[in-house]
Amino acid sequence: LTKALRATIVMEYIIQASDVSHTMQHWRLYRKWNKNLFTEMYQAFKAGRMDKDPSEFWYQGELGFFDNYVIPLAKKLEECRVFG
């Protein structure tokens, strides 16, 4: 890879990580933002702006999110070796 391409890839990973950074922080912070998101989605469901009740899929959805997005992203960031 060229330096420019490598830098672009690293920046893409950083942008992705910033979007889900609460998942890589302390448990209290994760719970705070996760609760906020759940509450927002549940209110949307109750108001008819969402088809499915998030309480029916939340737990499995979180597990899948970690297994398929957060953990692979963290591994990619580690493999970049730009964070000491």
Coordinates of C-alpha atoms in Angstrom, one line a residue:
L1 CA 0.0 0.0 0.0
T2 CA 1.1 3.5 -0.6
K3 CA 1.4 5.9 2.3
A4 CA -1.5 7.9 1.0
L5 CA -3.7 4.9 0.7
R6 CA -2.7 3.6 4.1
A7 CA -3.5 7.0 5.6
T8 CA -6.9 7.0 3.9
I9 CA -7.7 3.6 5.3
V10 CA -6.6 4.6 8.8
M11 CA -8.8 7.7 8.7
E12 CA -11.8 5.7 7.5
Y13 CA -11.3 3.4 10.5
I14 CA -11.0 6.4 12.9
I15 CA -14.2 7.9 11.5
Q16 CA -16.0 4.6 11.9
A17 CA -14.7 4.2 15.5
S18 CA -15.8 7.8 16.4
D19 CA -19.3 6.9 15.5
V20 CA -19.4 3.9 17.9
S21 CA -16.8 5.1 20.4
H22 CA -19.2 4.6 23.4
T23 CA -18.9 0.9 22.8
M24 CA -15.1 1.1 23.4
Q25 CA -15.3 3.2 26.6
H26 CA -16.0 2.5 30.3
W27 CA -19.2 0.4 31.0
R28 CA -21.0 3.4 32.5
L29 CA -20.5 5.4 29.4
Y30 CA -21.6 2.6 27.2
R31 CA -24.8 2.1 29.2
K32 CA -25.6 5.8 29.2
W33 CA -25.5 6.1 25.4
N34 CA -27.0 2.7 24.8
K35 CA -29.9 3.6 27.1
N36 CA -30.4 6.9 25.2
L37 CA -30.5 5.1 21.9
F38 CA -32.9 2.5 23.1
T39 CA -35.2 5.2 24.6
E40 CA -35.1 7.1 21.3
M41 CA -36.0 4.0 19.3
Y42 CA -38.7 2.9 21.8
Q43 CA -40.3 6.3 21.6
A44 CA -40.2 6.2 17.8
F45 CA -41.9 2.7 18.0
K46 CA -44.6 4.0 20.3
A47 CA -45.2 7.0 18.1
G48 CA -45.6 4.8 15.0
R49 CA -42.3 5.9 13.4
M50 CA -40.7 2.5 13.8
D51 CA -42.3 -0.9 12.9
K52 CA -40.7 -3.1 15.5
D53 CA -40.5 -2.8 19.3
P54 CA -36.7 -2.5 20.0
S55 CA -37.2 -4.5 23.2
E56 CA -37.9 -7.6 21.0
F57 CA -34.5 -7.5 19.3
W58 CA -32.2 -5.2 21.4
Y59 CA -30.1 -7.9 23.2
Q60 CA -29.4 -10.0 20.2
G61 CA -28.9 -6.8 18.1
E62 CA -26.2 -5.6 20.5
L63 CA -24.4 -9.0 20.5
G64 CA -24.4 -9.0 16.7
F65 CA -23.2 -5.4 16.6
F66 CA -20.3 -6.2 18.7
D67 CA -19.4 -9.5 17.0
N68 CA -19.8 -8.2 13.5
Y69 CA -18.8 -4.5 13.7
V70 CA -17.2 -3.2 16.9
I71 CA -14.7 -6.1 17.6
P72 CA -13.6 -6.4 13.9
L73 CA -13.2 -2.6 13.8
A74 CA -11.1 -2.6 17.0
K75 CA -8.9 -5.4 15.5
K76 CA -8.4 -3.4 12.3
L77 CA -7.4 -0.3 14.4
E78 CA -4.9 -2.5 16.3
E79 CA -3.5 -3.9 13.1
C80 CA -2.8 -0.4 11.8
R81 CA -0.2 0.1 14.5
V82 CA -0.6 3.8 14.5
F83 CA -1.7 4.2 18.1
G84 CA 1.4 3.2 20.1

